[in-house]
Coordinates of C-alpha atoms (C1' of nucleotides) in Angstrom, one line a residue:
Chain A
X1 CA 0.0 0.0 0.0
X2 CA 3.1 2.0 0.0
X3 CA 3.1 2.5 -3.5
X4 CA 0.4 3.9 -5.7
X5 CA 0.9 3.4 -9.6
X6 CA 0.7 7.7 -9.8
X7 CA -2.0 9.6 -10.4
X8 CA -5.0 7.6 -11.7
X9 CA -5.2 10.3 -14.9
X10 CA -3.0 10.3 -18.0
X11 CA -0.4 12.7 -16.3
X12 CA 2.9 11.4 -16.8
X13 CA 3.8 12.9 -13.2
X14 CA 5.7 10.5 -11.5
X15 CA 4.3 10.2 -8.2
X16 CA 1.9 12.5 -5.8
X17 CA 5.1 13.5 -4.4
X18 CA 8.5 12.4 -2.9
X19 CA 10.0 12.7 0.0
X20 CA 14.3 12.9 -0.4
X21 CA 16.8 13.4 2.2
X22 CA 18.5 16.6 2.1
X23 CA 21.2 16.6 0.0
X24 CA 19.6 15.0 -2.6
X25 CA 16.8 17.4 -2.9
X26 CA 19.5 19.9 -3.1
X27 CA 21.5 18.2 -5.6
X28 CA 18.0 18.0 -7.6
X29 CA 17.3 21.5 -7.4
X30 CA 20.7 22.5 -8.4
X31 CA 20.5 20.5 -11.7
X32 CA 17.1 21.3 -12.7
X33 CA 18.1 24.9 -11.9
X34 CA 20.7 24.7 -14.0
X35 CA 18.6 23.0 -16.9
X36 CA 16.1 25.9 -16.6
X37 CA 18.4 29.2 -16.6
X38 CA 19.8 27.9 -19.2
X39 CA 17.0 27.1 -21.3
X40 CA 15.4 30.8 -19.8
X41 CA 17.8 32.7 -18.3
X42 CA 18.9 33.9 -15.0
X43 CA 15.4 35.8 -15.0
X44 CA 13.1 32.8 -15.0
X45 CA 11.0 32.9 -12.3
X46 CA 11.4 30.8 -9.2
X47 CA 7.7 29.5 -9.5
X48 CA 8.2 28.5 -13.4
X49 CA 11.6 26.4 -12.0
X50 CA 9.5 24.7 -9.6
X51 CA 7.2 23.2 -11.5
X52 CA 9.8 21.6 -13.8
X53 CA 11.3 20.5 -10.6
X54 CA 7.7 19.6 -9.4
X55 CA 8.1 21.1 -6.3
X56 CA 6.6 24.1 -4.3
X57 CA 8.2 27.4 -5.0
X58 CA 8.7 27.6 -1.3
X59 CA 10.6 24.7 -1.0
X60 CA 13.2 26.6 -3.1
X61 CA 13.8 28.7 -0.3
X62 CA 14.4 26.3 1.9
X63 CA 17.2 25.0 0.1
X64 CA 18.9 28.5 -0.6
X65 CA 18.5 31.7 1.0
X66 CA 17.4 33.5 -2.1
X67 CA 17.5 33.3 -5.8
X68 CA 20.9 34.9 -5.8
X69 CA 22.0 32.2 -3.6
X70 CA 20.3 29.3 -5.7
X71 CA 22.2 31.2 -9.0
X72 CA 25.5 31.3 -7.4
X73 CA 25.1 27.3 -6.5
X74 CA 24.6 27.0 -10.4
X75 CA 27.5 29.0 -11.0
X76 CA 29.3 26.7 -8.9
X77 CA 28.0 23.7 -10.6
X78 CA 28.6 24.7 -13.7
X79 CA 32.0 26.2 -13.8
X80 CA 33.9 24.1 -11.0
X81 CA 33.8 20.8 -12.6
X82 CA 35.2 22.6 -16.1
X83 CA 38.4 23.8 -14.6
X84 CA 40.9 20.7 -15.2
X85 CA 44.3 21.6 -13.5
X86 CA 46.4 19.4 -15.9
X87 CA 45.7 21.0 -19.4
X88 CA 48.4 23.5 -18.2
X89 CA 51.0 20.7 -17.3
X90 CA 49.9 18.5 -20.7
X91 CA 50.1 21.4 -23.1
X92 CA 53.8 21.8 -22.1
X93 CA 54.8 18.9 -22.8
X94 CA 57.3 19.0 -25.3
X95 CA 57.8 15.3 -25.8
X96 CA 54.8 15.3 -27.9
X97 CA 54.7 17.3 -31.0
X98 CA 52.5 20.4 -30.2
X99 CA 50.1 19.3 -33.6
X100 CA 49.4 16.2 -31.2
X101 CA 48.9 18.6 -27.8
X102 CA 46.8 21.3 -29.6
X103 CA 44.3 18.4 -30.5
X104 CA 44.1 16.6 -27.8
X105 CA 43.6 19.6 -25.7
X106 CA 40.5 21.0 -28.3
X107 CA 39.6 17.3 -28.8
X108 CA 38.7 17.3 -24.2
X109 CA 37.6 21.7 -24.4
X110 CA 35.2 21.2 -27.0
X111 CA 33.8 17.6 -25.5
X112 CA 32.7 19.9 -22.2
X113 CA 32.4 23.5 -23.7
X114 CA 29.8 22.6 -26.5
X115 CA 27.2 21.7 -24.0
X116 CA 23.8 23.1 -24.1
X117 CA 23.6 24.0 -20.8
X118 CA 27.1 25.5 -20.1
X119 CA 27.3 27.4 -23.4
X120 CA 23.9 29.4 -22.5
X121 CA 24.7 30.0 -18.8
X122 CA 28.5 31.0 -19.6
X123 CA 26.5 33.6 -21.9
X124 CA 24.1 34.7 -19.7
X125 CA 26.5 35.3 -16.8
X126 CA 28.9 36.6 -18.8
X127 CA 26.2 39.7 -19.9
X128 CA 25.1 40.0 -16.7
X129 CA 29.0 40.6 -15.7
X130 CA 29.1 37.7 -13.3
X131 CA 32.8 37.6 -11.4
X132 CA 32.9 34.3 -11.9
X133 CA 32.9 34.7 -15.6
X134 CA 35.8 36.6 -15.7
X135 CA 38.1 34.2 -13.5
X136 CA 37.3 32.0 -16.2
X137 CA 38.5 33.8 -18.6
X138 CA 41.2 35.0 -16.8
X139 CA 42.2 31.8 -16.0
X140 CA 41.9 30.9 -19.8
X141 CA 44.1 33.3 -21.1
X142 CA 46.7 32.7 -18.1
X143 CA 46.8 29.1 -17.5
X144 CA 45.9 28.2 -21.2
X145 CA 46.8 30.9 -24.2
X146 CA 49.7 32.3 -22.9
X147 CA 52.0 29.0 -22.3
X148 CA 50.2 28.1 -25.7
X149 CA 51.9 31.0 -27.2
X150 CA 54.6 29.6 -25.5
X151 CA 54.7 26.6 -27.8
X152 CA 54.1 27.9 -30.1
X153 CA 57.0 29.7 -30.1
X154 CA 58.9 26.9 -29.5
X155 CA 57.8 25.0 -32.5
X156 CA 57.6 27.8 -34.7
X157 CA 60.6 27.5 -37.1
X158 CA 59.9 31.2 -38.8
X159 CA 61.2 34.3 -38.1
X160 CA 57.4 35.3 -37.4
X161 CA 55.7 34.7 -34.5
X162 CA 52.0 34.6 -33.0
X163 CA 50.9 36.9 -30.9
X164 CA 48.3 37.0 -28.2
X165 CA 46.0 37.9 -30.4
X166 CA 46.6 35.5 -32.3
X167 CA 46.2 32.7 -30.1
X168 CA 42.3 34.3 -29.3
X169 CA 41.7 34.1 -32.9
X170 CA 42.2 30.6 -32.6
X171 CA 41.0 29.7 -29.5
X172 CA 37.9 32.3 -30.7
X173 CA 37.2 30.0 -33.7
X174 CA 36.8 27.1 -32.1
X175 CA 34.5 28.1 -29.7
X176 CA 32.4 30.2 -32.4
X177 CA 31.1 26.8 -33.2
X178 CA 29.7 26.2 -29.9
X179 CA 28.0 29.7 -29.6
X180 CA 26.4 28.9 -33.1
X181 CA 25.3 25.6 -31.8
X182 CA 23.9 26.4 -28.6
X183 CA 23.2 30.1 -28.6
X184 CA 22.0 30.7 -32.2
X185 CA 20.9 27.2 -32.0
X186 CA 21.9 27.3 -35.6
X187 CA 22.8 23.7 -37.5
X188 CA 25.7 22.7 -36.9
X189 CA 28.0 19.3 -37.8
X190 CA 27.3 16.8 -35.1
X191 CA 31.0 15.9 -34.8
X192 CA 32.9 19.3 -34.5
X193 CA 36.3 17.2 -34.7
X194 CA 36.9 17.7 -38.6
X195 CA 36.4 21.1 -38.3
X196 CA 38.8 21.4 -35.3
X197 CA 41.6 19.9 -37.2
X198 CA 41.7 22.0 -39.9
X199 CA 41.7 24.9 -37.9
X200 CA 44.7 23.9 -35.7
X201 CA 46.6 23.0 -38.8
X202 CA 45.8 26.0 -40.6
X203 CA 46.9 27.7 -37.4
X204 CA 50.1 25.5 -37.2
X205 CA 51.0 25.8 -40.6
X206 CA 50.8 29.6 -40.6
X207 CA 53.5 29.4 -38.1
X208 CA 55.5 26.6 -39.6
X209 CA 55.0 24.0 -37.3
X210 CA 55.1 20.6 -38.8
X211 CA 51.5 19.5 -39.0
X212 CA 52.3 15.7 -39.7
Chain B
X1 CA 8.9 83.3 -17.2
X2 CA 8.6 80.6 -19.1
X3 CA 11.8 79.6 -18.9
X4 CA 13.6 78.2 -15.1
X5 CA 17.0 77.9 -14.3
X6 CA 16.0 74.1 -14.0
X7 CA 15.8 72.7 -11.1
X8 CA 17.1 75.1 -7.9
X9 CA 19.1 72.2 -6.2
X10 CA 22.6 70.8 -7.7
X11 CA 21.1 68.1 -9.9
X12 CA 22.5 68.0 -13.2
X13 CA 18.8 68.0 -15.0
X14 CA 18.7 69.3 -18.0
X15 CA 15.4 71.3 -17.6
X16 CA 12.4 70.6 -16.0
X17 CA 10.6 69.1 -18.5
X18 CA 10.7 68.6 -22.4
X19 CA 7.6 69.1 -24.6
X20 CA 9.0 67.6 -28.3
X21 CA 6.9 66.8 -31.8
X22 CA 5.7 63.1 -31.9
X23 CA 8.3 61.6 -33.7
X24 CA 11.3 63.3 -32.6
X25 CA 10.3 61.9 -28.8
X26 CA 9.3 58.4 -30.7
X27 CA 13.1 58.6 -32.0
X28 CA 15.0 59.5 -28.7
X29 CA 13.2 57.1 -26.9
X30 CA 14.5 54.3 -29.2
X31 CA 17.6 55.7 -29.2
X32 CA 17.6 55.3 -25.5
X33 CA 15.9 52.2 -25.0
X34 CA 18.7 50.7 -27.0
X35 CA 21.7 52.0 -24.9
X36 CA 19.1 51.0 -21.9
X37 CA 18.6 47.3 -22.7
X38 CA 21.8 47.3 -24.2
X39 CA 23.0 47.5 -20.9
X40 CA 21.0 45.6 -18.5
X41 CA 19.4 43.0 -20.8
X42 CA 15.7 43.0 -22.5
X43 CA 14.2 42.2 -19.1
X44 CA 15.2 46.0 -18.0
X45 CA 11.9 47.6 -16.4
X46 CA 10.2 50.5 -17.9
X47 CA 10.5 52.3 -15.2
X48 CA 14.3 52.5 -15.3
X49 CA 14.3 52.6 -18.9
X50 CA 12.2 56.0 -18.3
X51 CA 14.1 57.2 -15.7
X52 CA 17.2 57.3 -17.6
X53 CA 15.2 59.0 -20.6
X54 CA 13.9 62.0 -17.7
X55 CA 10.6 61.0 -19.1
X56 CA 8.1 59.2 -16.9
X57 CA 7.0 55.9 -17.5
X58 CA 3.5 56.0 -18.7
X59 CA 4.8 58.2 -21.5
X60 CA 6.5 54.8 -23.3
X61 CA 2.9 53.2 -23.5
X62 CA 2.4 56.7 -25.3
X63 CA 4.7 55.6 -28.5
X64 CA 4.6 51.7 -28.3
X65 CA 2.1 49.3 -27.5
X66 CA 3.7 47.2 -25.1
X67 CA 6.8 47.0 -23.9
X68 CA 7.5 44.1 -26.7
X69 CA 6.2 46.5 -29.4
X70 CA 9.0 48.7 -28.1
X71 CA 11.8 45.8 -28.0
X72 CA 10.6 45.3 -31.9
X73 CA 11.6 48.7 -32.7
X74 CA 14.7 48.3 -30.8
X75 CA 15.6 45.7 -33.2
X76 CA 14.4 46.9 -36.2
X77 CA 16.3 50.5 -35.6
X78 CA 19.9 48.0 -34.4
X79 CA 19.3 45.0 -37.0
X80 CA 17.9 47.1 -40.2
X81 CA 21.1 49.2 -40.6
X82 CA 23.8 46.7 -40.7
X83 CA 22.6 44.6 -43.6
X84 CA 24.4 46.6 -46.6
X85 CA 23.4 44.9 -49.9
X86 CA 26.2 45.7 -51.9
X87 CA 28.3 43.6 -50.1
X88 CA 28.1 40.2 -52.3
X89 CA 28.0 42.4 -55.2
X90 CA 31.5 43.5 -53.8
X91 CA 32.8 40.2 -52.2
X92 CA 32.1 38.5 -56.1
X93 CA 34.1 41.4 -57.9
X94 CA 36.9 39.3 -59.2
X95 CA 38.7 42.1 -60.8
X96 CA 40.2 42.9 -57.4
X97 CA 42.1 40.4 -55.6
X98 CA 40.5 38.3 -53.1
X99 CA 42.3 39.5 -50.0
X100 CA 42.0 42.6 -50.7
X101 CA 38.1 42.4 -51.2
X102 CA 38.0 39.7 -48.0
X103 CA 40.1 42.5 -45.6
X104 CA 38.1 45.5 -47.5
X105 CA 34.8 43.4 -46.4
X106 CA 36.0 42.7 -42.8
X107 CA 37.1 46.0 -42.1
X108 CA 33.6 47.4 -42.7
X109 CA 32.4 45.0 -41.1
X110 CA 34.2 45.0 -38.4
X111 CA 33.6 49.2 -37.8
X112 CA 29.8 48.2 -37.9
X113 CA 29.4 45.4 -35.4
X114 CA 32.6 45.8 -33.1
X115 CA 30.1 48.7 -31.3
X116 CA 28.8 48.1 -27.3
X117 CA 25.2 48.1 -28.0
X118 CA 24.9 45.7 -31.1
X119 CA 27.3 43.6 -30.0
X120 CA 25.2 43.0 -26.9
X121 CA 21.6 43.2 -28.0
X122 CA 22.8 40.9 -30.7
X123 CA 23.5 38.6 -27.9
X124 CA 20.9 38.7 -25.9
X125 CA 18.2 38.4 -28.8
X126 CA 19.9 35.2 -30.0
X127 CA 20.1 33.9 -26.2
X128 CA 16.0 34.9 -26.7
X129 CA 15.8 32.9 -29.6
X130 CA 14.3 36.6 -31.6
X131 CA 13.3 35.3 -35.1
X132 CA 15.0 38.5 -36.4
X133 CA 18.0 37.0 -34.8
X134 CA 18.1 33.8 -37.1
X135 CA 17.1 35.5 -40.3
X136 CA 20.3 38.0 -39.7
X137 CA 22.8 34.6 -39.4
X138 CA 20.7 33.2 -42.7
X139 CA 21.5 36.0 -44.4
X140 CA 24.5 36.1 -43.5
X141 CA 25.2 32.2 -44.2
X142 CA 23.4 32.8 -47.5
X143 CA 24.7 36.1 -49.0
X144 CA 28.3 36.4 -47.5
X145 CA 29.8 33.5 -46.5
X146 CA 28.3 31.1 -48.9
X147 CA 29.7 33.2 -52.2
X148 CA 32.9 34.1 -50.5
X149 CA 33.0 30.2 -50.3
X150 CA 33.1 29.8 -54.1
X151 CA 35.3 33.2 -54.7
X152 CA 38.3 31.2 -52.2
X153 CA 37.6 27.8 -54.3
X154 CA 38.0 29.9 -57.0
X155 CA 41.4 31.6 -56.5
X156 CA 42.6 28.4 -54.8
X157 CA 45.6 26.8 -57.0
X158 CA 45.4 23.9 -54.9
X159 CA 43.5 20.6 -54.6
X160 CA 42.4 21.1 -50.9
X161 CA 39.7 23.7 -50.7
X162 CA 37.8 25.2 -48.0
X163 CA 34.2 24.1 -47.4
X164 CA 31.4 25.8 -45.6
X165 CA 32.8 25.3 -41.7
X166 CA 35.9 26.8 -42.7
X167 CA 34.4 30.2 -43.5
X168 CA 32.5 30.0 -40.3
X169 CA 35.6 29.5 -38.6
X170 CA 36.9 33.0 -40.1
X171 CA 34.3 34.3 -39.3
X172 CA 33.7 33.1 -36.2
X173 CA 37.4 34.0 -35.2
X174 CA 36.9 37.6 -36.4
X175 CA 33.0 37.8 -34.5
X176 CA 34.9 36.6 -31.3
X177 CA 37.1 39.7 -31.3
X178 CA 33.9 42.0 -30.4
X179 CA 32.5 39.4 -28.1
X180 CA 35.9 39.6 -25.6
X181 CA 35.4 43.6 -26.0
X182 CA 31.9 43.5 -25.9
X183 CA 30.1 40.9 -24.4
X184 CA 32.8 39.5 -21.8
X185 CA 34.5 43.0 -21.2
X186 CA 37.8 41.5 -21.8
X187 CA 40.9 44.3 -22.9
X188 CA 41.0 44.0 -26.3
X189 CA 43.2 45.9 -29.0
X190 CA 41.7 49.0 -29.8
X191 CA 42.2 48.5 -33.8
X192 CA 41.1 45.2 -34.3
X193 CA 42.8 45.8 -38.0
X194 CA 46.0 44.3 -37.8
X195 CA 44.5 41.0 -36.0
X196 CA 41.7 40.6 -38.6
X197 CA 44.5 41.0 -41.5
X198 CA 46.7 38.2 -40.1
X199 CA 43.4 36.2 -39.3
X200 CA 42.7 36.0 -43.2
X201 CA 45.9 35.8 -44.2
X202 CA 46.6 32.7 -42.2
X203 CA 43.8 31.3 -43.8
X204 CA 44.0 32.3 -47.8
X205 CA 47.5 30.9 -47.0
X206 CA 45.9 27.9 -46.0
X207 CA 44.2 27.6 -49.5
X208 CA 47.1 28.9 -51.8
X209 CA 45.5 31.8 -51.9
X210 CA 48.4 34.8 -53.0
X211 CA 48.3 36.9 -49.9
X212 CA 50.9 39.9 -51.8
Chain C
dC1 C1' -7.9 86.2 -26.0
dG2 C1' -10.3 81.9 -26.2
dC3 C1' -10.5 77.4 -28.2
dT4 C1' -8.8 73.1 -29.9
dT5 C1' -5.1 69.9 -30.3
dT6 C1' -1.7 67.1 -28.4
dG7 C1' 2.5 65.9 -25.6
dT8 C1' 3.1 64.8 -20.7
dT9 C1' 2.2 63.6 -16.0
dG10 C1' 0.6 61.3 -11.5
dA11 C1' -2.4 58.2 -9.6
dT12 C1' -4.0 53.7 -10.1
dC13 C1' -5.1 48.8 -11.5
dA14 C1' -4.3 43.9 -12.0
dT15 C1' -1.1 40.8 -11.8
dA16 C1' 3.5 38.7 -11.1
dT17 C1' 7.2 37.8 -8.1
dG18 C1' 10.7 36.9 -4.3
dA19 C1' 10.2 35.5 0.2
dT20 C1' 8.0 33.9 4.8
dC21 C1' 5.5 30.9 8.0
dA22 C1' 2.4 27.9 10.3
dA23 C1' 0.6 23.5 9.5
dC24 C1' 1.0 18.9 7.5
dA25 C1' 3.0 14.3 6.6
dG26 C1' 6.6 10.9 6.0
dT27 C1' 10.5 8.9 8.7
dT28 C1' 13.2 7.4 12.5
dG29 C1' 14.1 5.9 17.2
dG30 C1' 12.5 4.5 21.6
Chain D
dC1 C1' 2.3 2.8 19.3
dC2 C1' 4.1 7.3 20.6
dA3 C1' 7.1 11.1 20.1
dA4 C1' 10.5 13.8 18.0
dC5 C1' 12.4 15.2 13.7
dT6 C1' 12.3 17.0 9.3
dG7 C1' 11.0 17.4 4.3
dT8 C1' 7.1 19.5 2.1
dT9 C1' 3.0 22.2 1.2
dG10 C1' -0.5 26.0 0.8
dA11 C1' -1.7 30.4 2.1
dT12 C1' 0.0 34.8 2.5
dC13 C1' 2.9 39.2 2.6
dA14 C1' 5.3 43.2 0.5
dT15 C1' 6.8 44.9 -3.3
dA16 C1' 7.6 45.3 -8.3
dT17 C1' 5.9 45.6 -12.9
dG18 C1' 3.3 46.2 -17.3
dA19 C1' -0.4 48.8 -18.6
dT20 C1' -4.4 52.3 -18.3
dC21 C1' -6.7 56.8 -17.7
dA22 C1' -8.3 61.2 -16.3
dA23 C1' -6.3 65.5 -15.8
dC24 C1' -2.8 69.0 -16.9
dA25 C1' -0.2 72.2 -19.8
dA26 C1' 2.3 73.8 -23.8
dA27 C1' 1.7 74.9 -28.7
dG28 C1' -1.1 76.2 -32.8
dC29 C1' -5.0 78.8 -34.7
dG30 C1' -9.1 81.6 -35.2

DNA sequence: CGCTTTGTTGATCATATGATCAACAGTTGG
DNA sequence: CCAACTGTTGATCATATGATCAACAAAGCG
């Protein structure tokens, strides 16, 4: 008698309701929250994100203080798990050819990057002038672009030489592919790989790296 | 008599209050609600919107409908003036070489969207999913990029030609320029000139294109 | 000057929205 | 079975917001 088969009408709701222990629920409401700023924006209304959740708007604030706090928890979401601390270490590695590194680091970037739901909220936060936005980009151009330029440098066998600017052109590309994807929700190849490829080597080969 | 000193206290308003012709006050209020949501976002409230046009706020149900009447003519006066038509006219004139007409076409380009308030309402009407948003990209897939496709197949001298993700990797190298200045508020070069010319160098290179 | 026209305002309405709280109900431990 | 605990709800509050309207006032016109 525990367990009713749902509603007795067509709804496809699940159950009347469930009863989770704490952290779960949170954990719940931070991806559903995440799911629906992105698909809305960091206006949608609390009451809107609780019926995809099919909660109570109150029970929202139960979880977080406010909706600045339930945002916040998305941003951490989000953005924490995108930060892998051995790109840095991998891109210098010099006893691969830096064809093979540039790949294999776009090949991974892209993989998380060109995600519905982190290529919207990155937007939105990022017009909204969220701090975290710009760590991340910070941390991009410090931890990333700049010891790319690097190897660049390194590999380059010309007199001329990339410049920063250069290495956001590429970078810039790259991502332009996710932004036309997810936030132009224009079509798009459903394997970006090809196009990645060619771009690095026509990068590369500006610079005369070897590209093979 | 008729005319104040404005206001007797140190506030820097203009005059007390401005009686104009119908269409003048139609024009500065689109002017204004363009820098306005430009800046906080199409969600911005009328209120503010008014306060920052010293009008009050009943006055914008004056000139538009509703407030998405007045977000249509925001688009119309940002999106109408940036489609030029002579531009495939220009980009298929083959009597002038093709990186000259690729960095005369970027360059104008370039001075038109590389500006705060397109760049961002841009943005935020794609994140919105604005139909005018879509039909701007089309055109743009279908009367620039697509015959600037067959103008670098056609000066190619090699067997390996570009095809359609290419260009929107140019393109979407160049774009990402104004989006670091623009959108993520990144320090960006102040003439994006010499960037753009290596950008297409590096990739008419790519494509044995002559690039002197 | 008086009359009409029209640009502008201030008050107001109906609803939406973030946030709060007492009451309810499922779970656990004795 | 009872009692304490806690996850959840429904009603409610205070304010914000898009939109409306009667009244005001500056300009044009006889």
């Amino acid at each position: 008698m525990s367990k009713h088969t749902g509603t007795p009408q067509d709804a496809p709701r699940t159950a009347k309701r469930q009863r989770l222990p704490a952290g779960e629920r949170r954990q719940k409401i931070i991806d559903g929250a995440v799911a629906f700023f992105a698909k809305v924006g960091l206006e949608g209304k609390t009451r809107d994100l609780a019926k995809d959740l099919g909660i109570t708007q109150s029970l929202l604030f139960k979880y977080f203080e406010s909706k600045d706090a339930l945002i916040e928890a998305v941003y951490a979401q989000v953005y924490l798990e995108r930060l892998s601390p051995d790109w840095p270490v991998r891109l210098a590695d010099r006893s691969v050819p830096l064809r093979g590194r540039l790949l294999a680091f776009y090949s991974d970037y892209s993989k998380l990057i060109f995600e519905h739901e982190w290529m919207r909220i990155f937007m939105f936060s990022g017009l909204a002038g969220a701090e975290l936005n710009r760590r991340y980009l910070e941390h991009m151009h410090r931890m990333i672009l700049h010891p790319l330029l690097e190897e660049v440098r390194a590999s380059s066998s010309q007199a001329i030489t990339p410049d920063m600017e250069d290495l956001w052109n590429l970078h810039g590309g790259i991502v332009y592919i996710g932004i036309r994807q997810h936030i132009y929700r224009m079509p798009c190849p459903e394997n970006p790989g090809p196009a990645i490829e060619r771009t690095v080597d026509r990068f590369l080969q500006a610079f005369s790296v070897p590209t093979s």
